[in-house]
Structures are given as structure tokens and as C-alpha cells.
CSV table of C-alpha atoms and ligand atoms in Angstrom, one decimal:
chain,number,residue,atom,x,y,z
A,9,MET,CA,-40.9,97.0,-72.3
A,10,LYS,CA,-39.1,93.8,-71.3
A,11,LYS,CA,-39.7,90.3,-72.8
A,12,THR,CA,-42.5,88.6,-71.0
A,13,TYR,CA,-41.8,84.9,-70.4
A,14,LEU,CA,-44.8,82.7,-71.3
A,15,ASN,CA,-45.2,81.3,-67.7
A,16,GLU,CA,-45.9,84.8,-66.5
A,17,ILE,CA,-49.0,85.4,-68.6
A,18,PRO,CA,-51.6,84.1,-66.1
A,19,ASN,CA,-50.7,87.1,-63.9
A,20,LEU,CA,-51.0,89.6,-66.8
A,21,VAL,CA,-54.7,89.2,-67.8
A,22,ASP,CA,-56.0,92.2,-69.8
A,23,LYS,CA,-52.4,93.7,-69.9
A,24,GLU,CA,-50.5,94.4,-73.0
A,25,ILE,CA,-47.4,92.3,-73.3
A,26,GLU,CA,-44.4,91.6,-75.6
A,27,VAL,CA,-43.5,88.0,-76.1
A,28,TYR,CA,-40.8,86.3,-78.2
A,29,GLY,CA,-40.5,82.6,-79.1
A,30,TRP,CA,-40.8,79.8,-81.6
A,31,VAL,CA,-43.9,78.8,-83.5
A,32,HIS,CA,-44.7,75.4,-82.0
A,33,GLU,CA,-48.0,74.5,-83.6
A,34,ILE,CA,-50.3,76.1,-86.1
A,35,ARG,CA,-54.0,75.3,-86.4
A,36,ASP,CA,-56.1,76.9,-89.2
A,37,THR,CA,-59.9,77.2,-89.0
A,38,ALA,CA,-62.4,79.2,-91.2
A,39,LYS,CA,-62.3,82.3,-88.9
A,40,PHE,CA,-59.2,82.0,-86.9
A,41,LEU,CA,-55.5,81.0,-87.0
A,42,PHE,CA,-54.2,79.5,-83.8
A,43,ILE,CA,-50.5,79.7,-83.1
A,44,ILE,CA,-49.0,77.9,-80.2
A,45,LEU,CA,-46.0,80.0,-79.2
A,46,ARG,CA,-43.2,78.4,-77.2
A,47,ASP,CA,-40.4,79.9,-75.2
A,48,SER,CA,-38.0,78.6,-72.6
A,49,ALA,CA,-40.6,79.0,-69.9
A,50,GLY,CA,-43.7,77.7,-71.4
A,51,LYS,CA,-46.3,77.9,-74.2
A,52,ALA,CA,-49.2,80.3,-75.1
A,53,GLN,CA,-51.9,80.4,-77.7
A,54,ILE,CA,-52.0,83.4,-80.1
A,55,LEU,CA,-55.5,83.9,-81.5
A,56,ILE,CA,-55.5,85.5,-84.9
A,57,ASN,CA,-58.8,86.8,-86.3
A,58,LYS,CA,-58.6,86.4,-90.1
A,59,GLU,CA,-60.5,89.6,-90.5
A,60,LYS,CA,-57.6,91.5,-89.0
A,61,THR,CA,-55.9,91.4,-92.4
A,62,GLU,CA,-52.7,93.2,-91.5
A,63,ILE,CA,-51.8,90.7,-88.8
A,64,TYR,CA,-53.2,87.7,-90.6
A,65,ASN,CA,-51.1,88.5,-93.7
A,66,VAL,CA,-48.0,88.1,-91.5
A,67,ALA,CA,-49.3,85.1,-89.6
A,68,LYS,CA,-50.3,83.1,-92.6
A,69,GLU,CA,-46.6,83.0,-93.7
A,70,LEU,CA,-45.6,81.3,-90.4
A,71,HIS,CA,-44.1,77.8,-90.2
A,72,HIS,CA,-43.0,75.6,-87.4
A,73,GLU,CA,-39.9,76.9,-85.5
A,74,ASP,CA,-40.0,80.4,-87.0
A,75,VAL,CA,-38.9,82.8,-84.3
A,76,ILE,CA,-41.4,85.6,-83.8
A,77,TYR,CA,-42.2,88.7,-81.8
A,78,VAL,CA,-45.8,89.3,-80.7
A,79,LYS,CA,-47.3,92.4,-79.0
A,80,GLY,CA,-50.8,91.8,-77.7
A,81,ILE,CA,-53.3,91.6,-74.9
A,82,VAL,CA,-53.7,88.6,-72.6
A,83,LYS,CA,-57.2,87.2,-72.3
A,84,LYS,CA,-58.5,84.4,-70.0
A,85,SER,CA,-60.2,81.8,-72.1
A,86,GLU,CA,-62.5,79.0,-71.1
A,87,ILE,CA,-61.9,77.0,-74.3
A,88,ALA,CA,-58.1,77.5,-74.9
A,89,ARG,CA,-56.2,74.4,-73.8
A,90,LEU,CA,-53.7,76.5,-71.9
A,91,GLY,CA,-56.4,78.6,-70.2
A,92,TYR,CA,-55.2,81.9,-71.7
A,93,GLU,CA,-54.6,83.4,-75.1
A,94,ILE,CA,-52.9,86.4,-76.5
A,95,ILE,CA,-54.8,88.7,-78.9
A,96,PRO,CA,-52.1,90.2,-81.0
A,97,ASN,CA,-51.8,93.8,-82.2
A,98,GLU,CA,-48.5,93.2,-83.9
A,99,ILE,CA,-46.5,90.1,-85.1
A,100,LYS,CA,-43.0,90.3,-86.5
A,101,ILE,CA,-40.9,87.4,-87.9
A,102,LEU,CA,-37.4,87.6,-86.5
A,103,SER,CA,-36.0,84.4,-88.0
A,104,LYS,CA,-37.4,82.0,-90.6
A,105,ALA,CA,-36.8,78.2,-90.2
A,106,LYS,CA,-35.9,76.4,-93.4
A,107,HIS,CA,-38.2,73.4,-94.1
A,108,PRO,CA,-38.2,70.4,-94.1
A,109,LEU,CA,-36.7,70.4,-90.6
A,110,ALA,CA,-34.7,67.3,-89.5
A,111,LEU,CA,-37.0,66.6,-86.6
A,112,ASP,CA,-40.6,67.3,-85.4
A,113,VAL,CA,-40.2,69.4,-82.3
A,114,THR,CA,-43.7,68.7,-81.0
A,115,GLY,CA,-42.7,65.1,-80.6
A,116,LYS,CA,-45.8,63.9,-82.3
A,117,ILE,CA,-43.7,62.2,-85.0
A,118,ASN,CA,-41.1,60.1,-83.1
A,119,ALA,CA,-37.5,59.8,-84.3
A,120,GLU,CA,-34.7,57.3,-83.9
A,121,LEU,CA,-32.1,58.0,-81.2
A,122,ASN,CA,-29.4,58.8,-83.9
A,123,THR,CA,-31.7,61.4,-85.5
A,124,ILE,CA,-32.4,62.9,-82.1
A,125,LEU,CA,-28.7,63.2,-81.4
A,126,ASP,CA,-27.7,64.4,-84.9
A,127,ALA,CA,-30.4,67.1,-84.7
A,128,ARG,CA,-29.7,68.1,-81.1
A,129,TYR,CA,-30.3,71.8,-82.1
A,130,LEU,CA,-33.9,70.7,-82.6
A,131,SER,CA,-34.4,67.8,-80.1
A,132,LEU,CA,-33.3,70.0,-77.2
A,133,ARG,CA,-36.4,72.1,-78.0
A,134,ARG,CA,-38.7,69.1,-77.5
A,135,ASP,CA,-40.6,69.1,-74.2
A,136,ASP,CA,-39.1,65.8,-73.1
A,137,TYR,CA,-35.4,66.6,-73.8
A,138,ASN,CA,-35.8,70.1,-72.6
A,139,ALA,CA,-37.2,68.7,-69.3
A,140,ILE,CA,-34.3,66.2,-68.9
A,141,PHE,CA,-31.7,69.0,-69.1
A,142,LYS,CA,-33.6,71.3,-66.8
A,143,ILE,CA,-33.6,68.4,-64.3
A,144,GLN,CA,-29.8,68.0,-64.9
A,145,SER,CA,-29.2,71.6,-64.1
A,146,ALA,CA,-31.3,71.4,-60.9
A,147,LEU,CA,-29.6,68.1,-59.9
A,148,VAL,CA,-26.2,69.8,-60.1
A,149,ARG,CA,-27.5,72.8,-58.3
A,150,TYR,CA,-28.9,70.8,-55.4
A,151,ILE,CA,-25.7,68.8,-55.1
A,152,ARG,CA,-23.8,72.0,-54.7
A,153,GLU,CA,-26.4,73.4,-52.3
A,154,PHE,CA,-26.0,70.3,-50.1
A,155,LEU,CA,-22.2,70.4,-50.0
A,156,TYR,CA,-21.8,74.2,-49.6
A,157,GLU,CA,-24.1,74.0,-46.6
A,158,ARG,CA,-21.7,71.4,-45.1
A,159,GLY,CA,-18.5,73.4,-45.6
A,160,PHE,CA,-17.2,71.7,-48.8
A,161,ILE,CA,-14.9,73.5,-51.2
A,162,GLU,CA,-15.4,73.2,-54.9
A,163,ILE,CA,-12.2,72.4,-56.8
A,164,PHE,CA,-11.2,72.4,-60.4
A,165,THR,CA,-8.4,69.9,-61.3
A,166,PRO,CA,-6.5,69.5,-64.6
A,167,LYS,CA,-7.9,67.5,-67.4
A,168,ILE,CA,-4.6,67.2,-69.3
A,169,ILE,CA,-2.4,64.9,-67.3
A,170,LYS,CA,0.9,63.1,-67.5
A,171,PHE,CA,0.0,59.8,-65.8
A,172,ALA,CA,-3.0,57.5,-65.6
A,173,THR,CA,-4.9,56.9,-62.4
A,174,GLU,CA,-7.6,54.4,-63.3
A,175,GLY,CA,-5.6,51.9,-65.3
A,176,GLY,CA,-3.6,52.5,-68.5
A,177,ALA,CA,-5.8,50.9,-71.1
A,178,GLU,CA,-8.5,53.4,-71.3
A,179,LEU,CA,-6.5,56.6,-71.9
A,180,PHE,CA,-6.9,59.1,-74.7
A,181,GLN,CA,-3.5,60.3,-75.8
A,182,VAL,CA,-3.0,64.0,-76.5
A,183,LYS,CA,0.1,65.5,-78.1
A,184,TYR,CA,1.2,68.2,-75.7
A,185,PHE,CA,3.8,70.2,-77.6
A,186,ASP,CA,6.8,67.8,-77.7
A,187,GLU,CA,5.6,65.3,-75.2
A,188,ILE,CA,2.7,62.9,-74.8
A,189,SER,CA,0.0,63.6,-72.3
A,190,TYR,CA,-3.5,62.1,-71.6
A,191,LEU,CA,-7.0,63.2,-71.0
A,192,ALA,CA,-7.9,62.7,-67.3
A,193,GLN,CA,-10.0,59.6,-66.5
A,194,SER,CA,-10.8,61.0,-63.1
A,195,PRO,CA,-9.6,63.7,-60.7
A,196,GLN,CA,-8.4,60.9,-58.3
A,197,ILE,CA,-5.0,62.0,-57.1
A,198,TYR,CA,-5.7,65.7,-57.4
A,199,LYS,CA,-8.8,65.5,-55.2
A,200,GLU,CA,-6.9,63.4,-52.7
A,201,ILE,CA,-4.1,66.0,-52.6
A,202,CYS,CA,-6.7,68.8,-52.1
A,203,SER,CA,-8.4,66.9,-49.2
A,204,GLY,CA,-4.9,67.2,-47.5
A,205,ALA,CA,-5.4,71.0,-47.6
A,206,PHE,CA,-9.1,71.8,-47.5
A,207,GLU,CA,-10.3,68.6,-45.9
A,208,LYS,CA,-13.7,68.4,-47.7
A,209,VAL,CA,-13.7,69.0,-51.4
A,210,PHE,CA,-15.8,68.2,-54.5
A,211,GLU,CA,-15.7,68.6,-58.2
A,212,ILE,CA,-18.2,68.3,-61.0
A,213,ALA,CA,-16.4,67.9,-64.4
A,214,SER,CA,-16.0,65.8,-67.5
A,215,TYR,CA,-13.6,63.0,-67.8
A,216,TYR,CA,-12.4,60.8,-70.6
A,217,ARG,CA,-12.1,57.0,-71.1
A,218,ALA,CA,-11.2,55.4,-74.3
A,219,GLU,CA,-13.6,52.5,-73.6
A,220,LYS,CA,-14.9,50.6,-76.6
A,221,SER,CA,-18.0,49.6,-74.7
A,222,ARG,CA,-21.1,49.9,-76.8
A,223,THR,CA,-23.6,49.8,-74.0
A,224,PRO,CA,-26.5,52.1,-73.1
A,225,TYR,CA,-24.4,53.1,-70.0
A,226,HIS,CA,-21.0,54.0,-71.3
A,227,LEU,CA,-19.6,57.2,-72.8
A,228,THR,CA,-16.1,58.2,-73.7
A,229,GLU,CA,-16.6,61.6,-72.1
A,230,PHE,CA,-18.7,61.5,-69.0
A,231,LEU,CA,-19.7,64.0,-66.3
A,232,SER,CA,-18.5,62.9,-62.9
A,233,PHE,CA,-19.3,64.2,-59.5
A,234,ASP,CA,-16.3,63.6,-57.2
A,235,VAL,CA,-16.0,64.0,-53.4
A,236,GLU,CA,-13.0,63.6,-51.1
A,237,CYS,CA,-12.9,64.1,-47.4
A,238,ALA,CA,-10.1,64.0,-44.9
A,239,PHE,CA,-10.7,62.2,-41.6
A,240,TYR,CA,-13.7,60.3,-43.1
A,241,SER,CA,-13.9,56.5,-43.1
A,242,TYR,CA,-15.6,54.7,-46.0
A,243,HIS,CA,-18.7,54.3,-43.8
A,244,ASP,CA,-18.7,58.1,-43.2
A,245,ILE,CA,-18.5,58.6,-46.9
A,246,MET,CA,-21.4,56.2,-47.6
A,247,ASP,CA,-23.4,58.0,-44.9
A,248,LEU,CA,-22.7,61.3,-46.7
A,249,LEU,CA,-23.6,59.9,-50.2
A,250,GLU,CA,-26.8,58.3,-48.8
A,251,SER,CA,-28.0,61.6,-47.2
A,252,LEU,CA,-27.0,63.6,-50.3
A,253,MET,CA,-28.9,61.3,-52.6
A,254,LYS,CA,-32.0,61.6,-50.4
A,255,PHE,CA,-31.8,65.3,-50.2
A,256,VAL,CA,-31.2,65.8,-53.9
A,257,ILE,CA,-33.8,63.4,-55.2
A,258,ASN,CA,-36.5,64.7,-52.7
A,259,LYS,CA,-35.7,68.2,-53.6
A,260,LEU,CA,-35.9,67.5,-57.4
A,261,TYR,CA,-39.4,65.9,-56.9
A,262,GLU,CA,-40.5,68.9,-54.8
A,263,LYS,CA,-39.1,71.7,-57.1
A,264,ASN,CA,-39.1,70.1,-60.6
A,265,GLU,CA,-42.5,68.5,-60.6
A,266,LYS,CA,-43.3,70.2,-63.9
A,267,GLU,CA,-40.4,68.5,-65.7
A,268,PHE,CA,-41.1,65.1,-64.1
A,269,ASN,CA,-44.8,65.4,-65.2
A,270,ILE,CA,-43.7,66.1,-68.8
A,271,LEU,CA,-41.5,62.9,-68.7
A,272,LYS,CA,-44.4,60.9,-67.1
A,273,CYS,CA,-41.9,59.0,-65.1
A,274,GLU,CA,-42.6,57.4,-61.7
A,275,LYS,CA,-40.9,58.7,-58.7
A,276,ILE,CA,-38.1,56.7,-57.2
A,277,ASN,CA,-38.6,55.9,-53.5
A,278,VAL,CA,-35.5,56.8,-51.4
A,279,ASP,CA,-37.2,56.5,-48.0
A,280,TYR,CA,-35.3,53.5,-46.7
A,281,LYS,CA,-31.9,52.7,-45.4
A,282,PHE,CA,-29.5,52.0,-48.3
A,283,GLU,CA,-28.3,48.5,-47.5
A,284,ARG,CA,-24.5,47.9,-47.3
A,285,ILE,CA,-24.1,44.3,-48.7
A,286,LYS,CA,-20.6,42.8,-48.4
A,287,TYR,CA,-19.0,41.5,-51.6
A,288,ASP,CA,-18.8,38.1,-49.8
A,289,GLU,CA,-22.6,38.1,-49.4
A,290,VAL,CA,-23.1,39.0,-53.0
A,291,ILE,CA,-21.0,36.0,-54.0
A,292,SER,CA,-22.9,33.6,-51.8
A,293,ILE,CA,-26.2,34.9,-53.4
A,294,LEU,CA,-24.7,34.4,-56.9
A,295,GLU,CA,-22.9,31.2,-56.2
A,296,PRO,CA,-25.7,29.1,-57.8
A,297,TYR,CA,-24.9,30.9,-61.1
A,298,GLY,CA,-21.3,29.9,-61.0
A,299,ILE,CA,-19.9,33.2,-59.7
A,300,LYS,CA,-16.8,32.7,-57.5
A,301,TRP,CA,-15.0,34.9,-54.9
A,302,GLY,CA,-12.6,37.1,-56.8
A,303,ASP,CA,-14.8,37.5,-59.9
A,304,ASP,CA,-15.6,41.0,-60.9
A,305,LEU,CA,-19.4,41.7,-61.1
A,306,THR,CA,-20.3,42.2,-64.7
A,307,GLN,CA,-23.6,43.8,-65.8
A,308,HIS,CA,-24.9,40.3,-66.4
A,309,THR,CA,-24.2,39.2,-62.9
A,310,LEU,CA,-25.5,42.4,-61.4
A,311,LYS,CA,-28.8,41.8,-63.3
A,312,LEU,CA,-29.0,38.4,-61.6
A,313,LEU,CA,-28.4,40.1,-58.3
A,314,GLU,CA,-31.1,42.7,-59.0
A,315,GLY,CA,-33.5,39.8,-59.7
A,316,LYS,CA,-32.7,38.5,-56.2
A,317,ILE,CA,-32.7,41.7,-54.1
A,318,GLY,CA,-34.9,44.0,-56.2
A,319,LYS,CA,-34.4,47.4,-57.9
A,320,LYS,CA,-33.3,49.8,-55.2
A,321,PHE,CA,-30.3,51.8,-54.1
A,322,PHE,CA,-27.7,49.8,-52.2
A,323,PHE,CA,-23.9,49.5,-51.6
A,324,ILE,CA,-21.7,46.6,-52.3
A,325,ILE,CA,-18.8,46.9,-49.8
A,326,ASP,CA,-15.4,45.3,-49.0
A,327,TRP,CA,-14.3,44.4,-52.5
A,328,PRO,CA,-11.3,42.1,-53.1
A,329,THR,CA,-8.1,44.1,-53.3
A,330,GLU,CA,-7.4,42.7,-56.8
A,331,LEU,CA,-10.5,44.3,-58.2
A,332,LYS,CA,-9.9,47.8,-56.9
A,333,PRO,CA,-7.5,50.5,-58.1
A,334,PHE,CA,-4.0,50.9,-56.6
A,335,TYR,CA,-5.0,53.8,-54.3
A,336,THR,CA,-7.6,51.8,-52.4
A,337,HIS,CA,-7.0,51.1,-48.7
A,338,GLU,CA,-7.0,47.5,-47.6
A,339,HIS,CA,-8.6,46.2,-44.4
A,340,GLU,CA,-5.8,46.2,-41.7
A,341,ASP,CA,-6.9,42.7,-40.4
A,342,ASN,CA,-7.5,41.2,-43.9
A,343,PRO,CA,-5.4,42.7,-46.7
A,344,LYS,CA,-7.3,40.6,-49.3
A,345,ILE,CA,-10.2,43.0,-49.1
A,346,THR,CA,-10.5,46.7,-49.3
A,347,LYS,CA,-12.4,49.5,-47.5
A,348,SER,CA,-14.3,50.2,-50.7
A,349,PHE,CA,-17.8,50.3,-52.2
A,350,ASP,CA,-19.8,50.5,-55.3
A,351,PHE,CA,-23.1,52.3,-55.1
A,352,ASN,CA,-25.8,50.8,-57.4
A,353,TYR,CA,-29.4,51.3,-58.4
A,354,GLY,CA,-30.4,47.8,-59.2
A,355,PHE,CA,-27.8,46.4,-61.6
A,356,LEU,CA,-26.5,49.8,-62.6
A,357,GLU,CA,-23.4,51.2,-60.9
A,358,ILE,CA,-23.8,54.9,-60.1
A,359,ALA,CA,-20.8,55.5,-58.0
A,360,SER,CA,-17.7,53.9,-56.5
A,361,GLY,CA,-15.4,55.0,-53.7
A,362,GLY,CA,-13.7,54.1,-50.5
A,363,GLU,CA,-10.8,54.8,-48.1
A,364,ARG,CA,-7.4,55.6,-49.7
A,365,ILE,CA,-3.9,54.6,-48.9
A,366,TYR,CA,-2.4,57.7,-47.2
A,367,ASN,CA,1.1,56.6,-46.5
A,368,GLY,CA,3.8,57.1,-49.2
A,369,ASP,CA,5.7,53.9,-48.4
A,370,LYS,CA,2.5,51.8,-48.5
A,371,LEU,CA,1.6,53.3,-51.8
A,372,VAL,CA,5.0,52.5,-53.3
A,373,GLN,CA,4.7,48.9,-52.1
A,374,LYS,CA,1.2,48.7,-53.6
A,375,LEU,CA,2.3,50.2,-57.0
A,376,LYS,CA,5.1,47.7,-57.2
A,377,LYS,CA,2.8,44.8,-56.4
A,378,MET,CA,0.5,46.0,-59.3
A,379,ASN,CA,3.5,46.4,-61.7
A,380,LEU,CA,3.1,50.2,-61.8
A,381,ASN,CA,6.0,52.5,-61.8
A,382,PRO,CA,6.3,54.6,-58.6
A,383,GLU,CA,8.3,57.2,-60.4
A,384,ASN,CA,5.2,58.2,-62.3
A,385,PHE,CA,3.5,59.0,-59.0
A,386,SER,CA,6.4,60.9,-57.4
A,387,LEU,CA,4.4,64.0,-56.8
A,388,PHE,CA,1.5,62.1,-55.3
A,389,ILE,CA,3.9,60.1,-53.1
A,390,LYS,CA,5.5,63.4,-51.9
A,391,ALA,CA,2.0,64.6,-51.0
A,392,LEU,CA,1.3,61.5,-49.0
A,393,ASP,CA,4.7,61.8,-47.3
A,394,SER,CA,4.0,65.4,-46.2
A,395,GLY,CA,1.4,64.8,-43.6
A,396,MET,CA,-1.6,63.3,-45.4
A,397,PRO,CA,-4.6,62.6,-43.2
A,398,PRO,CA,-6.6,59.4,-43.6
A,399,HIS,CA,-9.3,60.2,-46.2
A,400,ALA,CA,-12.0,58.7,-48.3
A,401,GLY,CA,-14.2,59.7,-51.2
A,402,PHE,CA,-16.3,58.7,-54.2
A,403,GLY,CA,-16.9,59.4,-57.9
A,404,LEU,CA,-20.5,59.4,-59.2
A,405,GLY,CA,-21.6,59.3,-62.8
A,406,ILE,CA,-24.1,62.2,-63.1
A,407,SER,CA,-25.5,61.0,-66.4
A,408,ARG,CA,-26.1,57.5,-65.0
A,409,LEU,CA,-28.1,59.0,-62.1
A,410,LEU,CA,-30.0,61.2,-64.5
A,411,LEU,CA,-30.8,58.2,-66.7
A,412,ILE,CA,-32.4,56.5,-63.8
A,413,LEU,CA,-34.3,59.6,-62.5
A,414,THR,CA,-35.7,60.4,-66.0
A,415,ASN,CA,-36.4,56.7,-66.8
A,416,SER,CA,-34.4,57.0,-70.0
A,417,LYS,CA,-33.2,54.0,-72.0
A,418,ASN,CA,-29.8,55.2,-73.2
A,419,ILE,CA,-27.2,57.4,-71.4
A,420,LYS,CA,-26.8,59.3,-74.7
A,421,GLU,CA,-30.3,60.6,-74.4
A,422,VAL,CA,-29.4,62.4,-71.1
A,423,VAL,CA,-26.2,64.0,-72.4
A,424,LEU,CA,-26.4,67.2,-74.4
A,425,PHE,CA,-23.8,66.3,-77.0
A,426,PRO,CA,-22.7,62.8,-76.2
A,427,ARG,CA,-19.4,61.2,-77.1
A,428,ASP,CA,-19.0,57.5,-77.5
A,429,VAL,CA,-17.0,55.0,-79.7
A,430,ASP,CA,-19.2,55.9,-82.7
A,431,ARG,CA,-20.0,59.5,-82.1
A,432,LEU,CA,-17.8,62.6,-82.1
A,433,ILE,CA,-20.4,64.9,-83.8
A,434,PRO,CA,-22.3,67.2,-83.0
B,146,AMO,P1,-15.1,54.6,-61.4
B,146,AMO,O1,-14.1,54.2,-62.5
B,146,AMO,O2,-15.9,53.5,-60.8
B,146,AMO,O3,-14.3,55.3,-60.2
B,146,AMO,O4,-16.0,55.8,-61.9
B,146,AMO,C1,-17.0,56.4,-61.0
B,146,AMO,C2,-18.3,56.5,-61.7
B,146,AMO,O5,-18.3,57.2,-62.9
B,146,AMO,C3,-19.2,56.7,-63.8
B,146,AMO,N1,-18.5,56.2,-65.0
B,146,AMO,C4,-19.0,56.3,-66.3
B,146,AMO,N2,-20.1,56.8,-66.8
B,146,AMO,C5,-20.3,56.8,-68.1
B,146,AMO,N3,-19.4,56.3,-69.0
B,146,AMO,C6,-18.3,55.8,-68.6
B,146,AMO,N4,-17.4,55.3,-69.4
B,146,AMO,C7,-18.0,55.8,-67.1
B,146,AMO,N5,-16.9,55.4,-66.4
B,146,AMO,C8,-17.3,55.7,-65.1
B,146,AMO,C9,-19.9,55.5,-63.2
B,146,AMO,C10,-18.9,55.1,-62.1
B,146,AMO,O6,-19.6,54.5,-61.0
B,146,AMO,N6,-11.7,57.5,-59.0
B,146,AMO,C11,-12.8,56.6,-58.8
B,146,AMO,C12,-13.9,57.1,-57.9
B,146,AMO,C13,-13.4,57.2,-56.5
B,146,AMO,O7,-13.0,56.2,-55.9
B,146,AMO,O8,-13.5,58.3,-55.9
B,146,AMO,C14,-13.4,56.3,-60.2
B,146,AMO,O9,-13.1,56.9,-61.2
B,146,AMO,O10,-21.1,56.0,-62.6
């Protein structure tokens, strides 16, 4: 007989089944012992009659998080909280949990974030964290579904690299035999090169930034979703990102209702045109707070902006050239600004992107202007000089999006095993 998953039992009334799982809760009364069994699909009540001594003798030794096997008959029950119960004919203990455990899996006793992260092996079994990572899995699946439907190719670029793409200060150094290498901060030049062959590419992978930012939104290892498309303008890319977000979020609410109910978080409305606000306009909104043209928009200033325009998805477009990376394409009629965007939910930046420089000579000029050494980019320059189409793309922080969707407070909550300045374990 195969393992029955606990969400299947409503269809198996009066049938004998074999279930496996963890002891979630135990309730002891004069006549009965009630065990709530949990597996990856749900929960079920096991009703043990104390007069059935052979079974009771095993069951009375059970503790939270012991792993057990139960063979029994499914009964519909008016009084059981879950509507069904299993009357066992056999119980076996497969694995004992040593007490005291580091964390209460039922979530009734709350724990500090550090305890939750240190004891990930237990907190992942909690209904709320379990739901968050099921939503993450679905999120990535729906992104892939959307892009495969539209002819995109999924790529896998190297994570050990020789030269920086997003500014030198935030690189992790890795000893690579006899030379120095770095952990990739983004797939930028590789995804651009691939768009020159496959046209429409995407990648979902982890990247590394030695950022010493202790904020609820920064990690040193973060999961990025990157897109690059040949023959797309930055407005085409924003159109793509907007329809992708609407598809993915609506699909999550449709298919993952159970997980969102567990988290008790309100649905985010995506039923409106995501506004494209020019950087210039943002500055005029923020001028009363002393913000000037050319200033970067810090989290503090973006919070002021959120106060003015509300908490919603929107783009900030046409950033000053000085504020964007070397590969960003300038406006032909005004080289002071770029064909670029940030994509925000309220104050929080979720993604950034734009059109790219696709001419080798222009890139060399730009690198020199930014005091970067063109020799370090010789491969990329060759690619640009070999018939590179105009192209555009974006990079989106999956965990920042998940944080918003699950109404979490800290990005580390929505990462299985987060890495930040203070955390390398577990
Ligand atoms: P950028 O540096 O803006 O752009 O990064 C893109 C998105 O990645 C997420 N992100 C992070 N998330 C958590 N912790 C971090 N330390 C962190 N750093 C970045 C954010 C951010 O919006 N190559 C460009 C993208 C492109 O133009 O295609 C890039 O890396 O959500």
C-alpha cells in the first residue's frame, strides 16, 4: 500500500489507509488520546481509545515531532475539528524527537527571528513558514510558465567570475587556484550576450553582494530573477514586467489560497496600470524635503514618496546617467538621463532595468568616463562588436517580492537559509 497524504483522507471514508507524519499536537482525556498528525499535505486527527491497550501503550509514549506510521480506518466526524479522524489499528514510531526542542512547531509559543532562523529545521515545519516557501515555489513556477509560453529560453550563467558588473565595492573575493576571482553580483553581461543569440532569455539564480547593509531588505546572497530581450525597448520591458506581475500574482491568489489563508495576509490589488513616473517628477514631488536633481533615492526618500503617492506598484523611469551602471543606455537626445527604470512597491525597490549600450565603441567610451578599465570587459566588448542587437532587461529580487506578498517584516523570514552580514549559519 502506498503512503496516503493527509489531504487525501476526505475521499477515503471507511477505507483502511497507511499514513506517515509528525506528531503535531497531543490531547489527553479520560477515555481517549487525540493525536494531531501532520505531513507535508495537511493534518489529521488520530483517535486512540485507551481501552485498546496495545495501541495505547505505543501512543502514550509519543511526543511532539516524533515521526510515526499509522494504519487505520478513516471516519467522518461531526465533532473533530478537521471533520475526519483516523481510528488506528497499528501505530509505529519511526523516529523519536529529543526534547526539549528548540522551537514550538505549532506556533502557539512565538519565537524571536534569530531563534526561528537558527532552528530552521523546525521553523520550516511551522504552518506559516511552510506556507511562505510553498508560495515561493509556486511563484517561481508561474514565472517560468509565463515566460516559456512566450518563447523565452532559460539560461544558467557562471557564478564565479573574473570581473565586476555592478560596481567593485560589493564583491566577495574567492581564491580560484592561483588567481583571484569573485562571486557574481548579477548575470548582467552574460544575459546580455545570450540575448544576442537567443533573443529572449531569463535566469533565476542566487547572486552575492558584500553589502554591509543591516536592513530588513538586504541579504549578501539573494535570489534574482533576470530577463534580457533583444529588440525590446525599456518600455517594452516594462510592459512585459507589468503583465508578468499581474499574471503571477493573480495566479498565486487563485491557486495558493490555502497558503495565503494560513498567513492571513490581505491580497494585493494589481488591477490598475502601473504608473511610469519620471525621475524628474519624483524630484519635484520631493523638492520640499530638500531632495535635488541628481540625488539617489534612499529608502528614507522613497518612504516620503510613498506617503505622497500611496502604496502600490509603479516605475520610476529616466534616471540620471550618473546613478545607473555603466551598461545603461542614455537617451539619444539627452545623454544626462538613461533609458532605465526602477520598479517599486511603495518605498521598496523590487526590480531595476533598462535599455543597454549595444555598441562596443560606445561602451569603451562609457567605461573610460566611469574610470573603469575596458580591458576587463574585452570579451563583452567583442560580443557587442559582433552584431549585438539593441536589447533591454531587468533584474528582480524574488525575496523582496515574496516579502511583500506574504506581508513579512524581514527578508530573512522568506529565505530558507538566509545569509547576511551577521549570518552564515545554518
Ligand atoms: P540591481 O542591483 O538593482 O540591478 O538588483 C536588482 C534587484 O535585485 C534585488 N537585490 C537585492 N535583494 C536583496 N538583497 C540585496 N543585497 C539585493 N541587491 C539587489 C532588488 C533589486 O531591485 N543587473 C541589474 C538588473 C538589470 O538591469 O537587469 C541589477 O543587478 O530587488
